[in-house]
Amino acid sequence: MDVLEDAPTTPLDREIASIRAEIAALRHRRSLLSTTLLSDHRVRDRIQRAKTNRSRRAISSEALERVADLAEKQERRNVENAYRIGAGVTSFKVQDPDPHAVDGGRVLGIRIEVFDAQTKSFGTPYYVFLNRPYGAEGAMRVHKHTVPPHIGIKNVVHKYLPQEGKQDLGRFARMLRRELVAHQKRVDSIEGLKVEAELPEAGLESIKATDISAREMVITWNDGCTGRVKIGKDGSIDGVTVREEGANTQKVAGTRRRGRERAIAGGDGRIEGVIRRLLKEGGW
């Protein structure tokens, strides 16, 4: 969800856009609070005690059953998520039906799962299929995969599955998953900033990643300033430039807003706290 991609043209449009942004922020907050509360063992204990002590119920039987059902579903989801996070890489064998396939059609599949904080669920798994083109004693190579191009699987393959030298399949799978998780965390962090940016006091018009890799984002203020923020693989702020609107960077550099730059890159230097630092430290 982008924040006010097209600026409203009339006061009524702006008011409607502001209300929609506030509703979206409240829905996000409600979802977060519901998950937090239902995951708390003390809350679940109180629900269970309320079900057991029927004579002292403070809420209706129907409402209590509904809350208990939600808590049970959340607990199952938490257990499943914990398992999948801990075992985010699984392997399996596949038989290639092609009669001319190398190594008798034997293929090793690797399934990698990554948690999406925005949807609070695991997205579509990534798959890597490997075979041995030179027989059972030969080196493994990547036959096919569903890893996006911006992840840079070739670098991981080159380091851990060299065609000449010792291969380490376990580290290959772990490091590839680390790359995928890092990318998802950057995406989640930017989406989280968009929700925070909807606060009126933030004074922001939009926040968005410049490309699918989420290694850079652009922040636009209501006063016309534009900031470009470089994001490290692990979510650290690697560089930031904030300039006033209308600057022709090829001829005359626009006025730098150093206060905003310091606020963005300050604190723990991570992307997650950008909006909070801007609000707290000023830099206007």
PDB file of C-alpha atoms in Angstrom:
ATOM      1  CA  MET A   1       0.000   0.000   0.000  1.00  0.00           C
ATOM      2  CA  ASP A   2       1.624   3.264  -1.099  1.00  0.00           C
ATOM      3  CA  VAL A   3       0.938   6.389   0.887  1.00  0.00           C
ATOM      4  CA  LEU A   4      -0.865   9.018  -1.150  1.00  0.00           C
ATOM      5  CA  GLU A   5       0.816   8.201  -4.459  1.00  0.00           C
ATOM      6  CA  ASP A   6      -1.295  10.851  -6.214  1.00  0.00           C
ATOM      7  CA  ALA A   7      -1.738  13.997  -4.152  1.00  0.00           C
ATOM      8  CA  PRO A   8      -5.418  14.934  -3.574  1.00  0.00           C
ATOM      9  CA  THR A   9      -6.439  18.045  -5.517  1.00  0.00           C
ATOM     10  CA  THR A  10      -9.231  19.456  -3.329  1.00  0.00           C
ATOM     11  CA  PRO A  11      -9.739  19.874   0.439  1.00  0.00           C
ATOM     12  CA  LEU A  12     -12.454  17.186   0.345  1.00  0.00           C
ATOM     13  CA  ASP A  13     -10.134  14.775  -1.488  1.00  0.00           C
ATOM     14  CA  ARG A  14      -7.432  15.430   1.078  1.00  0.00           C
ATOM     15  CA  GLU A  15      -9.845  14.857   3.951  1.00  0.00           C
ATOM     16  CA  ILE A  16     -11.076  11.575   2.427  1.00  0.00           C
ATOM     17  CA  ALA A  17      -7.497  10.429   1.805  1.00  0.00           C
ATOM     18  CA  SER A  18      -6.582  11.305   5.394  1.00  0.00           C
ATOM     19  CA  ILE A  19      -9.546   9.321   6.775  1.00  0.00           C
ATOM     20  CA  ARG A  20      -8.699   6.313   4.586  1.00  0.00           C
ATOM     21  CA  ALA A  21      -5.087   6.434   5.742  1.00  0.00           C
ATOM     22  CA  GLU A  22      -6.190   6.595   9.375  1.00  0.00           C
ATOM     23  CA  ILE A  23      -8.560   3.637   8.893  1.00  0.00           C
ATOM     24  CA  ALA A  24      -5.768   1.583   7.307  1.00  0.00           C
ATOM     25  CA  ALA A  25      -3.412   2.429  10.168  1.00  0.00           C
ATOM     26  CA  LEU A  26      -6.048   1.512  12.769  1.00  0.00           C
ATOM     27  CA  ARG A  27      -6.787  -1.810  11.053  1.00  0.00           C
ATOM     28  CA  HIS A  28      -3.093  -2.634  11.030  1.00  0.00           C
ATOM     29  CA  ARG A  29      -2.813  -1.720  14.719  1.00  0.00           C
ATOM     30  CA  ARG A  30      -5.919  -3.761  15.611  1.00  0.00           C
ATOM     31  CA  SER A  31      -4.496  -6.817  13.857  1.00  0.00           C
ATOM     32  CA  LEU A  32      -1.165  -6.409  15.655  1.00  0.00           C
ATOM     33  CA  LEU A  33      -2.811  -5.970  19.063  1.00  0.00           C
ATOM     34  CA  SER A  34      -5.146  -8.944  18.519  1.00  0.00           C
ATOM     35  CA  THR A  35      -2.237 -11.203  17.619  1.00  0.00           C
ATOM     36  CA  THR A  36      -0.216  -9.968  20.615  1.00  0.00           C
ATOM     37  CA  LEU A  37      -3.056 -10.449  23.091  1.00  0.00           C
ATOM     38  CA  LEU A  38      -4.115 -13.869  21.828  1.00  0.00           C
ATOM     39  CA  SER A  39      -0.477 -15.035  21.904  1.00  0.00           C
ATOM     40  CA  ASP A  40      -0.068 -14.088  25.582  1.00  0.00           C
ATOM     41  CA  HIS A  41      -0.266 -17.200  27.782  1.00  0.00           C
ATOM     42  CA  ARG A  42      -1.797 -15.138  30.610  1.00  0.00           C
ATOM     43  CA  VAL A  43      -4.697 -14.115  28.376  1.00  0.00           C
ATOM     44  CA  ARG A  44      -5.235 -17.720  27.297  1.00  0.00           C
ATOM     45  CA  ASP A  45      -5.173 -18.831  30.962  1.00  0.00           C
ATOM     46  CA  ARG A  46      -7.845 -16.267  31.858  1.00  0.00           C
ATOM     47  CA  ILE A  47     -10.021 -17.451  28.970  1.00  0.00           C
ATOM     48  CA  GLN A  48      -9.677 -21.047  30.113  1.00  0.00           C
ATOM     49  CA  ARG A  49     -10.530 -20.129  33.714  1.00  0.00           C
ATOM     50  CA  ALA A  50     -13.583 -18.201  32.503  1.00  0.00           C
ATOM     51  CA  LYS A  51     -14.790 -21.259  30.576  1.00  0.00           C
ATOM     52  CA  THR A  52     -14.281 -23.490  33.628  1.00  0.00           C
ATOM     53  CA  ASN A  53     -15.887 -21.132  36.162  1.00  0.00           C
ATOM     54  CA  ARG A  54     -19.252 -20.831  34.438  1.00  0.00           C
ATOM     55  CA  SER A  55     -21.031 -19.234  37.407  1.00  0.00           C
ATOM     56  CA  ARG A  56     -18.832 -16.146  37.367  1.00  0.00           C
ATOM     57  CA  ARG A  57     -18.773 -15.354  33.692  1.00  0.00           C
ATOM     58  CA  ALA A  58     -18.597 -11.644  32.966  1.00  0.00           C
ATOM     59  CA  ILE A  59     -19.406 -12.089  29.273  1.00  0.00           C
ATOM     60  CA  SER A  60     -21.948 -14.139  27.361  1.00  0.00           C
ATOM     61  CA  SER A  61     -21.368 -17.791  26.578  1.00  0.00           C
ATOM     62  CA  GLU A  62     -21.383 -17.055  22.845  1.00  0.00           C
ATOM     63  CA  ALA A  63     -18.789 -14.297  23.127  1.00  0.00           C
ATOM     64  CA  LEU A  64     -16.558 -16.431  25.357  1.00  0.00           C
ATOM     65  CA  GLU A  65     -16.680 -19.347  22.936  1.00  0.00           C
ATOM     66  CA  ARG A  66     -15.784 -17.009  20.076  1.00  0.00           C
ATOM     67  CA  VAL A  67     -12.793 -15.578  21.970  1.00  0.00           C
ATOM     68  CA  ALA A  68     -11.667 -19.069  23.009  1.00  0.00           C
ATOM     69  CA  ASP A  69     -11.843 -20.235  19.397  1.00  0.00           C
ATOM     70  CA  LEU A  70      -9.742 -17.266  18.253  1.00  0.00           C
ATOM     71  CA  ALA A  71      -7.157 -17.954  20.967  1.00  0.00           C
ATOM     72  CA  GLU A  72      -6.961 -21.631  19.987  1.00  0.00           C
ATOM     73  CA  LYS A  73      -6.478 -20.777  16.316  1.00  0.00           C
ATOM     74  CA  GLN A  74      -3.769 -18.245  17.205  1.00  0.00           C
ATOM     75  CA  GLU A  75      -1.951 -20.813  19.346  1.00  0.00           C
ATOM     76  CA  ARG A  76      -1.974 -23.350  16.488  1.00  0.00           C
ATOM     77  CA  ARG A  77      -0.708 -20.663  14.140  1.00  0.00           C
ATOM     78  CA  ASN A  78       2.094 -19.727  16.557  1.00  0.00           C
ATOM     79  CA  VAL A  79       3.197 -23.359  16.881  1.00  0.00           C
ATOM     80  CA  GLU A  80       3.128 -23.834  13.118  1.00  0.00           C
ATOM     81  CA  ASN A  81       5.066 -20.609  12.530  1.00  0.00           C
ATOM     82  CA  ALA A  82       7.665 -21.533  15.147  1.00  0.00           C
ATOM     83  CA  TYR A  83       8.171 -24.922  13.505  1.00  0.00           C
ATOM     84  CA  ARG A  84       8.410 -23.492  10.021  1.00  0.00           C
ATOM     85  CA  ILE A  85      10.816 -20.765  11.102  1.00  0.00           C
ATOM     86  CA  GLY A  86      13.014 -23.354  12.807  1.00  0.00           C
ATOM     87  CA  ALA A  87      12.781 -25.759   9.887  1.00  0.00           C
ATOM     88  CA  GLY A  88      12.551 -23.271   7.054  1.00  0.00           C
ATOM     89  CA  VAL A  89      14.602 -25.482   4.728  1.00  0.00           C
ATOM     90  CA  THR A  90      13.497 -28.979   3.751  1.00  0.00           C
ATOM     91  CA  SER A  91      14.771 -31.355   1.095  1.00  0.00           C
ATOM     92  CA  PHE A  92      13.081 -34.034  -0.978  1.00  0.00           C
ATOM     93  CA  LYS A  93      13.825 -36.291  -3.922  1.00  0.00           C
ATOM     94  CA  VAL A  94      12.274 -35.888  -7.364  1.00  0.00           C
ATOM     95  CA  GLN A  95      12.362 -38.189 -10.380  1.00  0.00           C
ATOM     96  CA  ASP A  96      12.656 -36.394 -13.718  1.00  0.00           C
ATOM     97  CA  PRO A  97      10.354 -38.245 -16.176  1.00  0.00           C
ATOM     98  CA  ASP A  98      12.527 -37.298 -19.139  1.00  0.00           C
ATOM     99  CA  PRO A  99      14.175 -40.579 -20.306  1.00  0.00           C
ATOM    100  CA  HIS A 100      17.202 -38.573 -21.456  1.00  0.00           C
ATOM    101  CA  ALA A 101      17.661 -36.714 -18.149  1.00  0.00           C
ATOM    102  CA  VAL A 102      21.154 -36.742 -16.667  1.00  0.00           C
ATOM    103  CA  ASP A 103      22.023 -39.046 -13.776  1.00  0.00           C
ATOM    104  CA  GLY A 104      19.009 -41.259 -14.455  1.00  0.00           C
ATOM    105  CA  GLY A 105      16.623 -38.402 -13.771  1.00  0.00           C
ATOM    106  CA  ARG A 106      17.528 -38.179 -10.100  1.00  0.00           C
ATOM    107  CA  VAL A 107      16.893 -34.673  -8.761  1.00  0.00           C
ATOM    108  CA  LEU A 108      17.243 -33.244  -5.253  1.00  0.00           C
ATOM    109  CA  GLY A 109      14.712 -30.579  -4.358  1.00  0.00           C
ATOM    110  CA  ILE A 110      15.175 -27.899  -1.686  1.00  0.00           C
ATOM    111  CA  ARG A 111      12.154 -26.031  -0.350  1.00  0.00           C
ATOM    112  CA  ILE A 112      12.726 -22.701   1.423  1.00  0.00           C
ATOM    113  CA  GLU A 113       9.984 -20.909   3.356  1.00  0.00           C
ATOM    114  CA  VAL A 114      10.066 -17.273   4.461  1.00  0.00           C
ATOM    115  CA  PHE A 115       7.720 -15.560   6.918  1.00  0.00           C
ATOM    116  CA  ASP A 116       5.850 -12.444   5.742  1.00  0.00           C
ATOM    117  CA  ALA A 117       5.289 -10.092   8.693  1.00  0.00           C
ATOM    118  CA  GLN A 118       2.640  -8.085   6.861  1.00  0.00           C
ATOM    119  CA  THR A 119       0.327 -11.035   6.189  1.00  0.00           C
ATOM    120  CA  LYS A 120       1.529 -12.867   9.328  1.00  0.00           C
ATOM    121  CA  SER A 121       1.939 -16.035   7.322  1.00  0.00           C
ATOM    122  CA  PHE A 122       4.399 -17.901   5.125  1.00  0.00           C
ATOM    123  CA  GLY A 123       4.288 -16.949   1.486  1.00  0.00           C
ATOM    124  CA  THR A 124       4.781 -19.148  -1.564  1.00  0.00           C
ATOM    125  CA  PRO A 125       7.847 -21.363  -0.957  1.00  0.00           C
ATOM    126  CA  TYR A 126      10.980 -21.016  -3.047  1.00  0.00           C
ATOM    127  CA  TYR A 127      12.348 -24.132  -4.711  1.00  0.00           C
ATOM    128  CA  VAL A 128      15.810 -25.113  -5.910  1.00  0.00           C
ATOM    129  CA  PHE A 129      16.310 -28.339  -7.878  1.00  0.00           C
ATOM    130  CA  LEU A 130      19.771 -29.862  -8.180  1.00  0.00           C
ATOM    131  CA  ASN A 131      21.216 -32.776 -10.103  1.00  0.00           C
ATOM    132  CA  ARG A 132      24.575 -34.356 -10.894  1.00  0.00           C
ATOM    133  CA  PRO A 133      25.215 -34.016 -14.638  1.00  0.00           C
ATOM    134  CA  TYR A 134      28.383 -36.129 -14.421  1.00  0.00           C
ATOM    135  CA  GLY A 135      27.009 -39.066 -12.461  1.00  0.00           C
ATOM    136  CA  ALA A 136      26.637 -40.004  -8.814  1.00  0.00           C
ATOM    137  CA  GLU A 137      30.221 -39.081  -7.947  1.00  0.00           C
ATOM    138  CA  GLY A 138      30.202 -35.753  -9.750  1.00  0.00           C
ATOM    139  CA  ALA A 139      29.508 -32.254  -8.478  1.00  0.00           C
ATOM    140  CA  MET A 140      25.972 -31.040  -7.925  1.00  0.00           C
ATOM    141  CA  ARG A 141      24.628 -28.151  -9.964  1.00  0.00           C
ATOM    142  CA  VAL A 142      21.441 -26.082  -9.894  1.00  0.00           C
ATOM    143  CA  HIS A 143      19.072 -27.550 -12.468  1.00  0.00           C
ATOM    144  CA  LYS A 144      16.110 -25.191 -11.963  1.00  0.00           C
ATOM    145  CA  HIS A 145      14.934 -22.761  -9.292  1.00  0.00           C
ATOM    146  CA  THR A 146      12.209 -20.242  -8.440  1.00  0.00           C
ATOM    147  CA  VAL A 147      14.452 -17.765  -6.621  1.00  0.00           C
ATOM    148  CA  PRO A 148      13.925 -14.157  -7.881  1.00  0.00           C
ATOM    149  CA  PRO A 149      16.810 -12.686  -9.924  1.00  0.00           C
ATOM    150  CA  HIS A 150      17.489  -9.847  -7.462  1.00  0.00           C
ATOM    151  CA  ILE A 151      18.446 -12.308  -4.709  1.00  0.00           C
ATOM    152  CA  GLY A 152      21.682 -13.213  -6.481  1.00  0.00           C
ATOM    153  CA  ILE A 153      21.602 -17.001  -6.251  1.00  0.00           C
ATOM    154  CA  LYS A 154      24.623 -17.225  -8.585  1.00  0.00           C
ATOM    155  CA  ASN A 155      26.894 -15.754  -5.903  1.00  0.00           C
ATOM    156  CA  VAL A 156      25.708 -18.307  -3.332  1.00  0.00           C
ATOM    157  CA  VAL A 157      26.139 -21.142  -5.838  1.00  0.00           C
ATOM    158  CA  HIS A 158      29.640 -19.962  -6.746  1.00  0.00           C
ATOM    159  CA  LYS A 159      30.674 -19.877  -3.085  1.00  0.00           C
ATOM    160  CA  TYR A 160      29.113 -23.079  -1.760  1.00  0.00           C
ATOM    161  CA  LEU A 161      28.534 -25.278  -4.818  1.00  0.00           C
ATOM    162  CA  PRO A 162      31.658 -24.733  -6.938  1.00  0.00           C
ATOM    163  CA  GLN A 163      31.985 -27.113  -9.856  1.00  0.00           C
ATOM    164  CA  GLU A 164      35.638 -27.596  -8.948  1.00  0.00           C
ATOM    165  CA  GLY A 165      36.401 -28.032  -5.279  1.00  0.00           C
ATOM    166  CA  LYS A 166      34.514 -28.994  -2.140  1.00  0.00           C
ATOM    167  CA  GLN A 167      30.766 -28.392  -2.120  1.00  0.00           C
ATOM    168  CA  ASP A 168      28.736 -27.633   0.997  1.00  0.00           C
ATOM    169  CA  LEU A 169      25.054 -28.227   0.284  1.00  0.00           C
ATOM    170  CA  GLY A 170      23.972 -27.485   3.860  1.00  0.00           C
ATOM    171  CA  ARG A 171      25.599 -24.061   3.942  1.00  0.00           C
ATOM    172  CA  PHE A 172      24.324 -23.342   0.444  1.00  0.00           C
ATOM    173  CA  ALA A 173      20.721 -23.885   1.591  1.00  0.00           C
ATOM    174  CA  ARG A 174      21.184 -21.908   4.826  1.00  0.00           C
ATOM    175  CA  MET A 175      22.889 -18.948   3.169  1.00  0.00           C
ATOM    176  CA  LEU A 176      20.343 -18.824   0.358  1.00  0.00           C
ATOM    177  CA  ARG A 177      17.537 -18.768   2.928  1.00  0.00           C
ATOM    178  CA  ARG A 178      19.366 -16.010   4.800  1.00  0.00           C
ATOM    179  CA  GLU A 179      19.386 -13.918   1.618  1.00  0.00           C
ATOM    180  CA  LEU A 180      15.658 -14.516   1.097  1.00  0.00           C
ATOM    181  CA  VAL A 181      14.814 -13.723   4.724  1.00  0.00           C
ATOM    182  CA  ALA A 182      16.887 -10.522   4.636  1.00  0.00           C
ATOM    183  CA  HIS A 183      15.047  -9.370   1.525  1.00  0.00           C
ATOM    184  CA  GLN A 184      11.644 -10.111   3.077  1.00  0.00           C
ATOM    185  CA  LYS A 185      12.596  -8.193   6.233  1.00  0.00           C
ATOM    186  CA  ARG A 186      13.559  -5.145   4.161  1.00  0.00           C
ATOM    187  CA  VAL A 187      10.233  -5.300   2.339  1.00  0.00           C
ATOM    188  CA  ASP A 188       8.337  -5.709   5.632  1.00  0.00           C
ATOM    189  CA  SER A 189      10.218  -2.795   7.180  1.00  0.00           C
ATOM    190  CA  ILE A 190       9.365  -0.453   4.306  1.00  0.00           C
ATOM    191  CA  GLU A 191       5.710  -1.503   4.470  1.00  0.00           C
ATOM    192  CA  GLY A 192       5.763  -0.825   8.200  1.00  0.00           C
ATOM    193  CA  LEU A 193       7.199   2.642   7.594  1.00  0.00           C
ATOM    194  CA  LYS A 194       4.350   3.371   5.185  1.00  0.00           C
ATOM    195  CA  VAL A 195       1.846   2.760   7.962  1.00  0.00           C
ATOM    196  CA  GLU A 196       3.775   5.016  10.365  1.00  0.00           C
ATOM    197  CA  ALA A 197       4.079   7.671   7.661  1.00  0.00           C
ATOM    198  CA  GLU A 198       0.297   8.013   7.588  1.00  0.00           C
ATOM    199  CA  LEU A 199       0.452   9.826  10.929  1.00  0.00           C
ATOM    200  CA  PRO A 200      -0.357  13.503  10.207  1.00  0.00           C
ATOM    201  CA  GLU A 201       2.525  14.738  12.360  1.00  0.00           C
ATOM    202  CA  ALA A 202       4.999  12.852  10.182  1.00  0.00           C
ATOM    203  CA  GLY A 203       4.457  15.365   7.375  1.00  0.00           C
ATOM    204  CA  LEU A 204       5.159  12.771   4.692  1.00  0.00           C
ATOM    205  CA  GLU A 205       3.581  12.327   1.269  1.00  0.00           C
ATOM    206  CA  SER A 206       4.971   8.916   0.308  1.00  0.00           C
ATOM    207  CA  ILE A 207       7.486   6.188   1.042  1.00  0.00           C
ATOM    208  CA  LYS A 208       8.351   3.504  -1.481  1.00  0.00           C
ATOM    209  CA  ALA A 209      11.121   1.161  -2.539  1.00  0.00           C
ATOM    210  CA  THR A 210      12.819   2.090  -5.802  1.00  0.00           C
ATOM    211  CA  ASP A 211      12.855  -1.525  -7.034  1.00  0.00           C
ATOM    212  CA  ILE A 212      11.946  -5.058  -6.082  1.00  0.00           C
ATOM    213  CA  SER A 213      15.224  -5.660  -4.241  1.00  0.00           C
ATOM    214  CA  ALA A 214      14.227  -3.106  -1.552  1.00  0.00           C
ATOM    215  CA  ARG A 215      17.840  -1.938  -1.279  1.00  0.00           C
ATOM    216  CA  GLU A 216      16.850   1.705  -1.687  1.00  0.00           C
ATOM    217  CA  MET A 217      13.769   3.727  -0.803  1.00  0.00           C
ATOM    218  CA  VAL A 218      12.533   7.228  -1.581  1.00  0.00           C
ATOM    219  CA  ILE A 219      10.874   9.427   1.044  1.00  0.00           C
ATOM    220  CA  THR A 220       8.834  12.428  -0.088  1.00  0.00           C
ATOM    221  CA  TRP A 221       7.780  15.145   2.352  1.00  0.00           C
ATOM    222  CA  ASN A 222       4.732  17.389   2.028  1.00  0.00           C
ATOM    223  CA  ASP A 223       7.041  20.417   1.841  1.00  0.00           C
ATOM    224  CA  GLY A 224       8.617  19.082  -1.354  1.00  0.00           C
ATOM    225  CA  CYS A 225      11.832  17.569   0.014  1.00  0.00           C
ATOM    226  CA  THR A 226      12.928  14.199  -1.295  1.00  0.00           C
ATOM    227  CA  GLY A 227      15.192  11.709   0.449  1.00  0.00           C
ATOM    228  CA  ARG A 228      16.944   8.678  -1.001  1.00  0.00           C
ATOM    229  CA  VAL A 229      17.949   6.028   1.520  1.00  0.00           C
ATOM    230  CA  LYS A 230      20.294   3.141   0.748  1.00  0.00           C
ATOM    231  CA  ILE A 231      19.496   0.019   2.737  1.00  0.00           C
ATOM    232  CA  GLY A 232      22.035  -2.650   3.602  1.00  0.00           C
ATOM    233  CA  LYS A 233      21.343  -6.333   3.180  1.00  0.00           C
ATOM    234  CA  ASP A 234      20.613  -6.655   6.911  1.00  0.00           C
ATOM    235  CA  GLY A 235      18.344  -3.591   7.111  1.00  0.00           C
ATOM    236  CA  SER A 236      20.983  -1.063   8.165  1.00  0.00           C
ATOM    237  CA  ILE A 237      21.030   2.438   6.701  1.00  0.00           C
ATOM    238  CA  ASP A 238      24.055   2.575   4.381  1.00  0.00           C
ATOM    239  CA  GLY A 239      23.551   6.093   3.097  1.00  0.00           C
ATOM    240  CA  VAL A 240      21.012   8.909   2.950  1.00  0.00           C
ATOM    241  CA  THR A 241      20.582  12.147   1.015  1.00  0.00           C
ATOM    242  CA  VAL A 242      17.732  14.623   1.514  1.00  0.00           C
ATOM    243  CA  ARG A 243      17.362  17.567  -0.868  1.00  0.00           C
ATOM    244  CA  GLU A 244      14.827  20.283  -1.441  1.00  0.00           C
ATOM    245  CA  GLU A 245      12.465  19.999  -4.393  1.00  0.00           C
ATOM    246  CA  GLY A 246      13.463  21.320  -7.790  1.00  0.00           C
ATOM    247  CA  ALA A 247      17.174  20.653  -7.464  1.00  0.00           C
ATOM    248  CA  ASN A 248      18.936  19.850 -10.739  1.00  0.00           C
ATOM    249  CA  THR A 249      21.603  17.470  -9.506  1.00  0.00           C
ATOM    250  CA  GLN A 250      23.413  17.509 -12.860  1.00  0.00           C
ATOM    251  CA  LYS A 251      24.108  21.251 -12.706  1.00  0.00           C
ATOM    252  CA  VAL A 252      23.370  22.791  -9.326  1.00  0.00           C
ATOM    253  CA  ALA A 253      22.966  20.636  -6.246  1.00  0.00           C
ATOM    254  CA  GLY A 254      19.813  21.307  -4.267  1.00  0.00           C
ATOM    255  CA  THR A 255      19.979  22.398  -0.659  1.00  0.00           C
ATOM    256  CA  ARG A 256      20.753  19.455   1.594  1.00  0.00           C
ATOM    257  CA  ARG A 257      18.573  18.952   4.642  1.00  0.00           C
ATOM    258  CA  ARG A 258      21.242  17.733   7.022  1.00  0.00           C
ATOM    259  CA  GLY A 259      18.937  17.559  10.033  1.00  0.00           C
ATOM    260  CA  ARG A 260      16.678  15.065   8.308  1.00  0.00           C
ATOM    261  CA  GLU A 261      19.657  13.082   7.069  1.00  0.00           C
ATOM    262  CA  ARG A 262      21.056  12.812  10.610  1.00  0.00           C
ATOM    263  CA  ALA A 263      17.664  11.769  11.984  1.00  0.00           C
ATOM    264  CA  ILE A 264      17.229   9.036   9.360  1.00  0.00           C
ATOM    265  CA  ALA A 265      20.728   7.605   9.807  1.00  0.00           C
ATOM    266  CA  GLY A 266      20.916   8.142  13.596  1.00  0.00           C
ATOM    267  CA  GLY A 267      19.909   6.000  16.549  1.00  0.00           C
ATOM    268  CA  ASP A 268      20.565   2.329  15.911  1.00  0.00           C
ATOM    269  CA  GLY A 269      21.006   3.089  12.217  1.00  0.00           C
ATOM    270  CA  ARG A 270      18.327   0.680  11.081  1.00  0.00           C
ATOM    271  CA  ILE A 271      15.459   1.132   8.668  1.00  0.00           C
ATOM    272  CA  GLU A 272      12.732   0.135  11.141  1.00  0.00           C
ATOM    273  CA  GLY A 273      13.085   3.271  13.288  1.00  0.00           C
ATOM    274  CA  VAL A 274      13.311   5.921  10.563  1.00  0.00           C
ATOM    275  CA  ILE A 275       9.903   7.544  11.148  1.00  0.00           C
ATOM    276  CA  ARG A 276      10.246   7.461  14.941  1.00  0.00           C
ATOM    277  CA  ARG A 277      13.647   9.127  14.729  1.00  0.00           C
ATOM    278  CA  LEU A 278      12.309  11.827  12.420  1.00  0.00           C
ATOM    279  CA  LEU A 279       9.485  12.560  14.845  1.00  0.00           C
ATOM    280  CA  LYS A 280      11.677  12.405  17.942  1.00  0.00           C
ATOM    281  CA  GLU A 281      14.817  14.158  16.785  1.00  0.00           C
ATOM    282  CA  GLY A 282      13.146  16.759  14.626  1.00  0.00           C
ATOM    283  CA  GLY A 283      15.492  17.523  11.767  1.00  0.00           C
ATOM    284  CA  TRP A 284      12.996  19.820  10.097  1.00  0.00           C
TER     285      TRP A 284
END
